Amino acid sequence: VTSIYSMGYMRGLKEHSQTRYFVFFALALSATIGVAFSANLLTLYLFYEMLSLATYPLVTHHQDREARASGRKYLTYILGTSIGLVLPAMLVCYHLTGTLEFANQGFLAGACSQGLAGVLLVFFIFGFAKAGIMPFHGWLPAAMVAPTPVSALLHAVAVVKVGVFSIVRIITGVFGTELLGQFDLGVVICAIASVTIIVASLIALSQDNLKRMLAFSTIGQLSYIILGVGLLSPKGITGGMLHIAMHAFGKITLFFCAGAIFVATGKRNISEMVGIGRRMPWTMGAFFVGSLSIIGLPPTGGFISKWYLVLGTLEANQMTFLFVLLSSSLLNAAYFMPVVYRAFFPPPGTAMFENRVQEAPIFCVTPPVVTAFISVALFFYPQPFFKLASMAVRFIGGN
Amino acid sequence: METITSIKPLIAVLVSICVVPLLVLCTKPNIRETWTFAAAAVKLLLVLSMLPVILKACCLPVWRHPSGL
């Protein structure tokens, strides 16, 4: 779907260097799948770095001063943390155990003290900066200078999900839930994630640039996944893993819509989109569905994952984190709903668009409609992802 | 969980890399984008083809490098 959208977007805006764009896009997808299929920490790390390097030309695609500055920031954060934190932590793990192969109860079990485990965990969590954990989140809003299909697939789905997926693999395959529970380190993970969830949601409230608002929303939503897995309870881990997929479909819809709006109208700021629902009803309809999924409301897949996250906090008896999840959902509604409301119901005399339907090219409109439809379908039929998450939880539990 | 040896995970990773020379050599945008879409479709189908095995038989398809990696 993103390939189709890329064609529509790049042609619609007559972008330069389209071959380079499609080459690095393909390489980035290979690296992403490589991370997903990695059976040990070394392979995961190598593909993680390959993804960082493959996405740099995409972030700096426009080749202007802003793009180059964002590219430098991107590489500094992503490579700096992975080389400075993950690599040494990985070497220590190998020194302690002689292996980097993921195990269902973690290969570090019984091999390190509580203090060392805490230090290694912090190194890994902050080291995988693609997960956008604060204070190493600055690259994500900066990387929004990239063409929108890049923001959509790579910075709402692939790159950022590689970050959280890596952390999930660290929690489950390197440390193991038993070891983390024994050393009370699950609470540390949840606390770090909670700070990011609340602060990112508050910052998103104040953004006028639509893509920047979506970027801060992404930072918060990624930490939902880490929070869910950090709860170390079966329902929490299930919710966290489900949220990888549910958030992906919701957020890619929103980014596709932001790009379609830009292609059709040249507008980037929310304040310039009053009454845009009259001109682009399909795009803004898809935007509404994507917003519901991110807030966690039915009938969208986001509701299913958030439901399990909430159940996970109850199962782990962690009421503080239940409060974090619920208040964050309210904040999500507070920054998404005004955009949709003003788009369809502008106050009299304030509409900035004529009452005439004029959408972006069909290659830009169809993808968000398709992904919005999938978001709704996942509410009624979440089984494929749910079964995968449940199987993973059973595997982690040793069954 | 059982593991079964399969080449599919490796092909799923390589398919986008293999299409890179074709993208570079293409002079016509339509052909270049056809290759892009073809690679995306093959990758998607490969991943989807592994799902039934995993969901029904609880097997994990793996490909191992001869060195053991």
mmCIF file of N, CA and C in Angstrom, chain A residues 171-269:
data_model
loop_
_atom_site.group_PDB
_atom_site.id
_atom_site.type_symbol
_atom_site.label_atom_id
_atom_site.label_comp_id
_atom_site.label_asym_id
_atom_site.label_seq_id
_atom_site.Cartn_x
_atom_site.Cartn_y
_atom_site.Cartn_z
ATOM 1 N N ILE A 171 13.686 -7.384 26.494
ATOM 2 C CA ILE A 171 12.968 -7.695 27.737
ATOM 3 C C ILE A 171 12.650 -9.190 27.810
ATOM 4 N N THR A 172 12.180 -9.751 26.697
ATOM 5 C CA THR A 172 11.729 -11.147 26.733
ATOM 6 C C THR A 172 12.842 -12.153 26.417
ATOM 7 N N GLY A 173 13.713 -11.833 25.468
ATOM 8 C CA GLY A 173 14.695 -12.820 25.019
ATOM 9 C C GLY A 173 16.061 -12.705 25.650
ATOM 10 N N VAL A 174 16.410 -11.511 26.180
ATOM 11 C CA VAL A 174 17.727 -11.337 26.801
ATOM 12 C C VAL A 174 17.615 -11.452 28.329
ATOM 13 N N PHE A 175 16.700 -10.665 28.922
ATOM 14 C CA PHE A 175 16.545 -10.707 30.385
ATOM 15 C C PHE A 175 15.547 -11.795 30.811
ATOM 16 N N GLY A 176 14.407 -11.821 30.137
ATOM 17 C CA GLY A 176 13.353 -12.765 30.528
ATOM 18 C C GLY A 176 12.468 -12.137 31.589
ATOM 19 N N THR A 177 11.186 -12.435 31.543
ATOM 20 C CA THR A 177 10.237 -11.793 32.460
ATOM 21 C C THR A 177 10.479 -12.214 33.914
ATOM 22 N N GLU A 178 10.937 -13.456 34.105
ATOM 23 C CA GLU A 178 11.169 -13.925 35.493
ATOM 24 C C GLU A 178 12.286 -13.140 36.157
ATOM 25 N N LEU A 179 13.393 -12.975 35.429
ATOM 26 C CA LEU A 179 14.548 -12.252 35.989
ATOM 27 C C LEU A 179 14.172 -10.801 36.298
ATOM 28 N N LEU A 180 13.454 -10.162 35.349
ATOM 29 C CA LEU A 180 13.063 -8.762 35.553
ATOM 30 C C LEU A 180 12.101 -8.637 36.728
ATOM 31 N N GLY A 181 11.181 -9.603 36.866
ATOM 32 C CA GLY A 181 10.249 -9.601 37.996
ATOM 33 C C GLY A 181 10.990 -9.805 39.307
ATOM 34 N N GLN A 182 11.934 -10.717 39.304
ATOM 35 C CA GLN A 182 12.719 -11.034 40.515
ATOM 36 C C GLN A 182 13.504 -9.807 40.995
ATOM 37 N N PHE A 183 14.042 -9.021 40.041
ATOM 38 C CA PHE A 183 14.833 -7.837 40.399
ATOM 39 C C PHE A 183 13.995 -6.552 40.444
ATOM 40 N N ASP A 184 12.664 -6.674 40.308
ATOM 41 C CA ASP A 184 11.756 -5.502 40.291
ATOM 42 C C ASP A 184 12.120 -4.482 39.215
ATOM 43 N N LEU A 185 12.600 -4.944 38.092
ATOM 44 C CA LEU A 185 13.004 -4.011 37.035
ATOM 45 C C LEU A 185 11.857 -3.684 36.078
ATOM 46 N N GLY A 186 10.767 -4.466 36.142
ATOM 47 C CA GLY A 186 9.599 -4.173 35.307
ATOM 48 C C GLY A 186 9.043 -2.792 35.617
ATOM 49 N N VAL A 187 9.022 -2.451 36.903
ATOM 50 C CA VAL A 187 8.497 -1.141 37.320
ATOM 51 C C VAL A 187 9.359 -0.017 36.760
ATOM 52 N N VAL A 188 10.666 -0.259 36.698
ATOM 53 C CA VAL A 188 11.583 0.763 36.144
ATOM 54 C C VAL A 188 11.237 1.014 34.674
ATOM 55 N N ILE A 189 11.032 -0.087 33.915
ATOM 56 C CA ILE A 189 10.683 0.047 32.495
ATOM 57 C C ILE A 189 9.381 0.838 32.362
ATOM 58 N N CYS A 190 8.374 0.461 33.167
ATOM 59 C CA CYS A 190 7.063 1.126 33.077
ATOM 60 C C CYS A 190 7.167 2.610 33.444
ATOM 61 N N ALA A 191 7.996 2.920 34.445
ATOM 62 C CA ALA A 191 8.129 4.321 34.874
ATOM 63 C C ALA A 191 8.758 5.154 33.757
ATOM 64 N N ILE A 192 9.807 4.614 33.123
ATOM 65 C CA ILE A 192 10.465 5.338 32.012
ATOM 66 C C ILE A 192 9.458 5.557 30.875
ATOM 67 N N ALA A 193 8.694 4.509 30.561
ATOM 68 C CA ALA A 193 7.712 4.608 29.474
ATOM 69 C C ALA A 193 6.599 5.594 29.826
ATOM 70 N N SER A 194 6.175 5.593 31.092
ATOM 71 C CA SER A 194 5.067 6.472 31.501
ATOM 72 C C SER A 194 5.416 7.945 31.344
ATOM 73 N N VAL A 195 6.650 8.290 31.740
ATOM 74 C CA VAL A 195 7.083 9.691 31.602
ATOM 75 C C VAL A 195 6.984 10.101 30.123
ATOM 76 N N THR A 196 7.472 9.228 29.237
ATOM 77 C CA THR A 196 7.437 9.546 27.798
ATOM 78 C C THR A 196 5.987 9.670 27.310
ATOM 79 N N ILE A 197 5.112 8.768 27.756
ATOM 80 C CA ILE A 197 3.708 8.794 27.309
ATOM 81 C C ILE A 197 3.062 10.137 27.643
ATOM 82 N N ILE A 198 3.189 10.550 28.899
ATOM 83 C CA ILE A 198 2.501 11.770 29.347
ATOM 84 C C ILE A 198 3.127 13.020 28.726
ATOM 85 N N VAL A 199 4.461 13.098 28.759
ATOM 86 C CA VAL A 199 5.121 14.314 28.247
ATOM 87 C C VAL A 199 4.890 14.453 26.736
ATOM 88 N N ALA A 200 5.000 13.340 25.995
ATOM 89 C CA ALA A 200 4.808 13.413 24.534
ATOM 90 C C ALA A 200 3.370 13.828 24.205
ATOM 91 N N SER A 201 2.404 13.318 24.954
ATOM 92 C CA SER A 201 0.995 13.680 24.702
ATOM 93 C C SER A 201 0.769 15.166 24.975
ATOM 94 N N LEU A 202 1.401 15.679 26.047
ATOM 95 C CA LEU A 202 1.246 17.106 26.367
ATOM 96 C C LEU A 202 1.881 17.978 25.281
ATOM 97 N N ILE A 203 3.037 17.555 24.774
ATOM 98 C CA ILE A 203 3.697 18.345 23.722
ATOM 99 C C ILE A 203 2.857 18.306 22.435
ATOM 100 N N ALA A 204 2.285 17.124 22.129
ATOM 101 C CA ALA A 204 1.460 16.998 20.913
ATOM 102 C C ALA A 204 0.293 17.977 20.933
ATOM 103 N N LEU A 205 -0.230 18.255 22.137
ATOM 104 C CA LEU A 205 -1.373 19.181 22.276
ATOM 105 C C LEU A 205 -1.053 20.570 21.728
ATOM 106 N N SER A 206 0.220 20.960 21.818
ATOM 107 C CA SER A 206 0.569 22.342 21.468
ATOM 108 C C SER A 206 1.086 22.483 20.036
ATOM 109 N N GLN A 207 1.071 21.411 19.251
ATOM 110 C CA GLN A 207 1.648 21.482 17.899
ATOM 111 C C GLN A 207 0.628 21.973 16.868
ATOM 112 N N ASP A 208 1.088 22.822 15.959
ATOM 113 C CA ASP A 208 0.219 23.282 14.868
ATOM 114 C C ASP A 208 0.541 22.531 13.573
ATOM 115 N N ASN A 209 1.821 22.157 13.404
ATOM 116 C CA ASN A 209 2.207 21.394 12.221
ATOM 117 C C ASN A 209 1.674 19.963 12.377
ATOM 118 N N LEU A 210 0.872 19.520 11.409
ATOM 119 C CA LEU A 210 0.185 18.231 11.545
ATOM 120 C C LEU A 210 1.164 17.071 11.688
ATOM 121 N N LYS A 211 2.216 17.050 10.857
ATOM 122 C CA LYS A 211 3.157 15.934 10.924
ATOM 123 C C LYS A 211 3.938 15.928 12.242
ATOM 124 N N ARG A 212 4.240 17.106 12.778
ATOM 125 C CA ARG A 212 4.931 17.163 14.077
ATOM 126 C C ARG A 212 4.016 16.664 15.189
ATOM 127 N N MET A 213 2.721 17.018 15.086
ATOM 128 C CA MET A 213 1.778 16.515 16.090
ATOM 129 C C MET A 213 1.726 14.986 16.040
ATOM 130 N N LEU A 214 1.690 14.445 14.810
ATOM 131 C CA LEU A 214 1.659 12.991 14.651
ATOM 132 C C LEU A 214 2.948 12.360 15.173
ATOM 133 N N ALA A 215 4.080 13.075 15.000
ATOM 134 C CA ALA A 215 5.357 12.554 15.483
ATOM 135 C C ALA A 215 5.346 12.422 17.008
ATOM 136 N N PHE A 216 4.858 13.460 17.697
ATOM 137 C CA PHE A 216 4.816 13.380 19.165
ATOM 138 C C PHE A 216 3.793 12.353 19.627
ATOM 139 N N SER A 217 2.710 12.228 18.863
ATOM 140 C CA SER A 217 1.729 11.182 19.175
ATOM 141 C C SER A 217 2.398 9.812 19.068
ATOM 142 N N THR A 218 3.216 9.624 18.025
ATOM 143 C CA THR A 218 3.925 8.354 17.841
ATOM 144 C C THR A 218 4.853 8.067 19.020
ATOM 145 N N ILE A 219 5.581 9.105 19.464
ATOM 146 C CA ILE A 219 6.507 8.918 20.589
ATOM 147 C C ILE A 219 5.754 8.371 21.802
ATOM 148 N N GLY A 220 4.580 8.946 22.070
ATOM 149 C CA GLY A 220 3.768 8.479 23.199
ATOM 150 C C GLY A 220 3.267 7.058 22.994
ATOM 151 N N GLN A 221 2.777 6.790 21.790
ATOM 152 C CA GLN A 221 2.180 5.472 21.520
ATOM 153 C C GLN A 221 3.226 4.352 21.560
ATOM 154 N N LEU A 222 4.454 4.649 21.156
ATOM 155 C CA LEU A 222 5.508 3.628 21.205
ATOM 156 C C LEU A 222 5.753 3.196 22.647
ATOM 157 N N SER A 223 5.664 4.175 23.546
ATOM 158 C CA SER A 223 5.905 3.841 24.950
ATOM 159 C C SER A 223 4.760 3.024 25.550
ATOM 160 N N TYR A 224 3.571 3.070 24.934
ATOM 161 C CA TYR A 224 2.485 2.177 25.378
ATOM 162 C C TYR A 224 2.952 0.724 25.262
ATOM 163 N N ILE A 225 3.638 0.445 24.140
ATOM 164 C CA ILE A 225 4.076 -0.930 23.870
ATOM 165 C C ILE A 225 5.098 -1.353 24.930
ATOM 166 N N ILE A 226 6.043 -0.437 25.206
ATOM 167 C CA ILE A 226 7.078 -0.748 26.196
ATOM 168 C C ILE A 226 6.456 -0.887 27.586
ATOM 169 N N LEU A 227 5.494 0.004 27.887
ATOM 170 C CA LEU A 227 4.797 -0.084 29.172
ATOM 171 C C LEU A 227 4.090 -1.432 29.308
ATOM 172 N N GLY A 228 3.391 -1.844 28.248
ATOM 173 C CA GLY A 228 2.649 -3.111 28.285
ATOM 174 C C GLY A 228 3.569 -4.283 28.556
ATOM 175 N N VAL A 229 4.695 -4.329 27.855
ATOM 176 C CA VAL A 229 5.621 -5.454 28.037
ATOM 177 C C VAL A 229 6.313 -5.342 29.404
ATOM 178 N N GLY A 230 6.578 -4.104 29.830
ATOM 179 C CA GLY A 230 7.224 -3.893 31.129
ATOM 180 C C GLY A 230 6.365 -4.320 32.302
ATOM 181 N N LEU A 231 5.050 -4.409 32.092
ATOM 182 C CA LEU A 231 4.166 -4.871 33.171
ATOM 183 C C LEU A 231 4.480 -6.326 33.537
ATOM 184 N N LEU A 232 5.074 -7.072 32.590
ATOM 185 C CA LEU A 232 5.492 -8.471 32.779
ATOM 186 C C LEU A 232 4.317 -9.405 33.050
ATOM 187 N N SER A 233 3.101 -8.952 32.817
ATOM 188 C CA SER A 233 1.926 -9.815 32.996
ATOM 189 C C SER A 233 1.481 -10.298 31.610
ATOM 190 N N PRO A 234 0.902 -11.516 31.514
ATOM 191 C CA PRO A 234 0.522 -12.035 30.192
ATOM 192 C C PRO A 234 -0.375 -11.085 29.391
ATOM 193 N N LYS A 235 -1.375 -10.489 30.051
ATOM 194 C CA LYS A 235 -2.284 -9.590 29.313
ATOM 195 C C LYS A 235 -1.573 -8.301 28.892
ATOM 196 N N GLY A 236 -0.695 -7.808 29.750
ATOM 197 C CA GLY A 236 0.064 -6.601 29.412
ATOM 198 C C GLY A 236 0.969 -6.836 28.210
ATOM 199 N N ILE A 237 1.657 -7.984 28.221
ATOM 200 C CA ILE A 237 2.568 -8.294 27.098
ATOM 201 C C ILE A 237 1.751 -8.495 25.821
ATOM 202 N N THR A 238 0.605 -9.185 25.947
ATOM 203 C CA THR A 238 -0.270 -9.373 24.775
ATOM 204 C C THR A 238 -0.702 -8.015 24.228
ATOM 205 N N GLY A 239 -1.138 -7.123 25.132
ATOM 206 C CA GLY A 239 -1.576 -5.784 24.714
ATOM 207 C C GLY A 239 -0.459 -5.009 24.043
ATOM 208 N N GLY A 240 0.735 -5.091 24.613
ATOM 209 C CA GLY A 240 1.885 -4.386 24.048
ATOM 210 C C GLY A 240 2.191 -4.880 22.642
ATOM 211 N N MET A 241 2.203 -6.196 22.488
ATOM 212 C CA MET A 241 2.519 -6.749 21.163
ATOM 213 C C MET A 241 1.408 -6.444 20.154
ATOM 214 N N LEU A 242 0.162 -6.517 20.606
ATOM 215 C CA LEU A 242 -0.958 -6.178 19.714
ATOM 216 C C LEU A 242 -0.870 -4.724 19.267
ATOM 217 N N HIS A 243 -0.417 -3.869 20.190
ATOM 218 C CA HIS A 243 -0.371 -2.436 19.881
ATOM 219 C C HIS A 243 0.635 -2.130 18.769
ATOM 220 N N ILE A 244 1.636 -2.995 18.597
ATOM 221 C CA ILE A 244 2.592 -2.801 17.485
ATOM 222 C C ILE A 244 1.813 -2.774 16.173
ATOM 223 N N ALA A 245 0.910 -3.736 15.993
ATOM 224 C CA ALA A 245 0.149 -3.822 14.741
ATOM 225 C C ALA A 245 -0.977 -2.793 14.678
ATOM 226 N N MET A 246 -1.717 -2.666 15.775
ATOM 227 C CA MET A 246 -2.896 -1.775 15.765
ATOM 228 C C MET A 246 -2.479 -0.311 15.574
ATOM 229 N N HIS A 247 -1.425 0.094 16.279
ATOM 230 C CA HIS A 247 -0.948 1.466 16.123
ATOM 231 C C HIS A 247 -0.431 1.690 14.708
ATOM 232 N N ALA A 248 0.205 0.647 14.139
ATOM 233 C CA ALA A 248 0.771 0.785 12.791
ATOM 234 C C ALA A 248 -0.320 1.163 11.788
ATOM 235 N N PHE A 249 -1.431 0.451 11.809
ATOM 236 C CA PHE A 249 -2.492 0.738 10.833
ATOM 237 C C PHE A 249 -3.141 2.100 11.096
ATOM 238 N N GLY A 250 -3.339 2.435 12.379
ATOM 239 C CA GLY A 250 -3.950 3.733 12.704
ATOM 240 C C GLY A 250 -3.047 4.885 12.305
ATOM 241 N N LYS A 251 -1.758 4.776 12.667
ATOM 242 C CA LYS A 251 -0.864 5.917 12.452
ATOM 243 C C LYS A 251 -0.498 6.078 10.989
ATOM 244 N N ILE A 252 -0.359 4.959 10.262
ATOM 245 C CA ILE A 252 -0.013 5.094 8.839
ATOM 246 C C ILE A 252 -1.180 5.761 8.100
ATOM 247 N N THR A 253 -2.406 5.497 8.553
ATOM 248 C CA THR A 253 -3.578 6.169 7.972
ATOM 249 C C THR A 253 -3.452 7.682 8.154
ATOM 250 N N LEU A 254 -3.091 8.084 9.378
ATOM 251 C CA LEU A 254 -3.004 9.518 9.674
ATOM 252 C C LEU A 254 -1.900 10.196 8.859
ATOM 253 N N PHE A 255 -0.755 9.520 8.722
ATOM 254 C CA PHE A 255 0.328 10.099 7.921
ATOM 255 C C PHE A 255 -0.044 10.164 6.440
ATOM 256 N N PHE A 256 -0.695 9.111 5.948
ATOM 257 C CA PHE A 256 -1.150 9.132 4.551
ATOM 258 C C PHE A 256 -2.073 10.339 4.327
ATOM 259 N N CYS A 257 -2.965 10.568 5.290
ATOM 260 C CA CYS A 257 -3.908 11.692 5.162
ATOM 261 C C CYS A 257 -3.163 13.025 5.161
ATOM 262 N N ALA A 258 -2.167 13.154 6.066
ATOM 263 C CA ALA A 258 -1.381 14.404 6.116
ATOM 264 C C ALA A 258 -0.719 14.650 4.764
ATOM 265 N N GLY A 259 -0.196 13.565 4.162
ATOM 266 C CA GLY A 259 0.461 13.693 2.856
ATOM 267 C C GLY A 259 -0.533 14.037 1.762
ATOM 268 N N ALA A 260 -1.700 13.417 1.785
ATOM 269 C CA ALA A 260 -2.732 13.680 0.769
ATOM 270 C C ALA A 260 -3.187 15.144 0.848
ATOM 271 N N ILE A 261 -3.323 15.641 2.077
ATOM 272 C CA ILE A 261 -3.718 17.046 2.265
ATOM 273 C C ILE A 261 -2.657 17.966 1.661
ATOM 274 N N PHE A 262 -1.376 17.620 1.911
ATOM 275 C CA PHE A 262 -0.287 18.455 1.397
ATOM 276 C C PHE A 262 -0.246 18.428 -0.134
ATOM 277 N N VAL A 263 -0.450 17.232 -0.706
ATOM 278 C CA VAL A 263 -0.424 17.125 -2.176
ATOM 279 C C VAL A 263 -1.582 17.925 -2.785
ATOM 280 N N ALA A 264 -2.758 17.853 -2.158
ATOM 281 C CA ALA A 264 -3.952 18.498 -2.730
ATOM 282 C C ALA A 264 -4.003 19.997 -2.480
ATOM 283 N N THR A 265 -3.499 20.430 -1.311
ATOM 284 C CA THR A 265 -3.691 21.839 -0.940
ATOM 285 C C THR A 265 -2.400 22.589 -0.613
ATOM 286 N N GLY A 266 -1.313 21.848 -0.361
ATOM 287 C CA GLY A 266 -0.059 22.497 0.045
ATOM 288 C C GLY A 266 -0.065 22.922 1.504
ATOM 289 N N LYS A 267 -1.068 22.519 2.266
ATOM 290 C CA LYS A 267 -1.169 22.934 3.682
ATOM 291 C C LYS A 267 -0.490 21.923 4.595
ATOM 292 N N ARG A 268 0.251 22.445 5.581
ATOM 293 C CA ARG A 268 0.918 21.581 6.563
ATOM 294 C C ARG A 268 0.379 21.820 7.968
ATOM 295 N N ASN A 269 -0.213 23.001 8.208
ATOM 296 C CA ASN A 269 -0.586 23.363 9.580
ATOM 297 C C ASN A 269 -2.070 23.126 9.847
#
